[in-house]
Amino acid sequence: MHNKISPSIMCVDFFELDRYIKTFEHENIDLLHIDIMDGSFVQNYTLGTDFIKAIKHKTNIALDIHLMINKPENKLNWFDFGENDYVSVHYESTPHIHRALNMIKERGAKPMVALNPGTPISVIENLLDDIDAILVMTVNPGFAGQKLVKSTLKKIKSLREYLDREGHENIEIEVDGNVSFENAKLMMESGANIFVAGTSSVFSKESTLNKNIEKFKEILY
């Protein structure tokens, strides 16, 4: 299982979206992370269904759709996703988590369960056969630019050990929240292999997009 970079589209200048997409394609970026927030599960609104359709028409890069919405099983049909795309639903967002995960799998996408920093890894015990990856939130979801919840590094390590011990070595671990160049290295050493890159790395104002991506690759590969 190789390391993957998933730039957060929420951090893109939408007036220059084409330029960003071309750069991601040139740099062979693995995934595009798209945050969907409903103003209820988290106190913010972001990208919507039409935006996902537009991105699907612009690029063949697989999407990494992060649904921070309540009762996702009632809304999954609104979204355009399919084979090779990753779609995460929060464990905390629904009492019908299996239904939501199976709906994603039926569409040909890779189902993921997302866990808030305070949600224990024990909740995934009965989900292991239904998921391709786990999204570990390393900040509380809803806003960019937050500081790392340091206890999540231990959580990533414990999760990787648990998955390997249970015979689920192929389940990937994604991390989202203050994935800076420094923190990405620590997260990788703890067992993560998909990295949501935002303002503290790929979109850092301290250098260009291309140079930031190359620096991230040097850390991960």
Tab-separated table of C-alpha atoms in Angstrom, residues 14 17-19 21-22 25 32 51-61:
chain	number	residue	atom	x	y	z
A	14	PHE	CA	-11.693	28.775	-7.396
A	17	LEU	CA	-9.352	26.021	-10.548
A	18	ASP	CA	-8.195	24.917	-14.011
A	19	ARG	CA	-4.587	25.812	-13.206
A	21	ILE	CA	-6.205	20.805	-11.647
A	22	LYS	CA	-3.546	20.859	-14.383
A	25	GLU	CA	-2.452	16.097	-12.985
A	32	LEU	CA	-8.673	15.211	-4.646
A	51	PHE	CA	-19.213	21.226	-7.652
A	52	ILE	CA	-18.501	17.495	-7.506
A	53	LYS	CA	-20.139	17.010	-10.900
A	54	ALA	CA	-17.984	19.788	-12.336
A	55	ILE	CA	-14.782	18.276	-10.931
A	56	LYS	CA	-15.703	14.848	-12.334
A	57	HIS	CA	-15.929	16.414	-15.797
A	58	LYS	CA	-12.627	18.296	-15.432
A	59	THR	CA	-10.275	15.501	-14.383
A	60	ASN	CA	-9.763	11.761	-14.126
A	61	ILE	CA	-8.102	12.072	-10.728
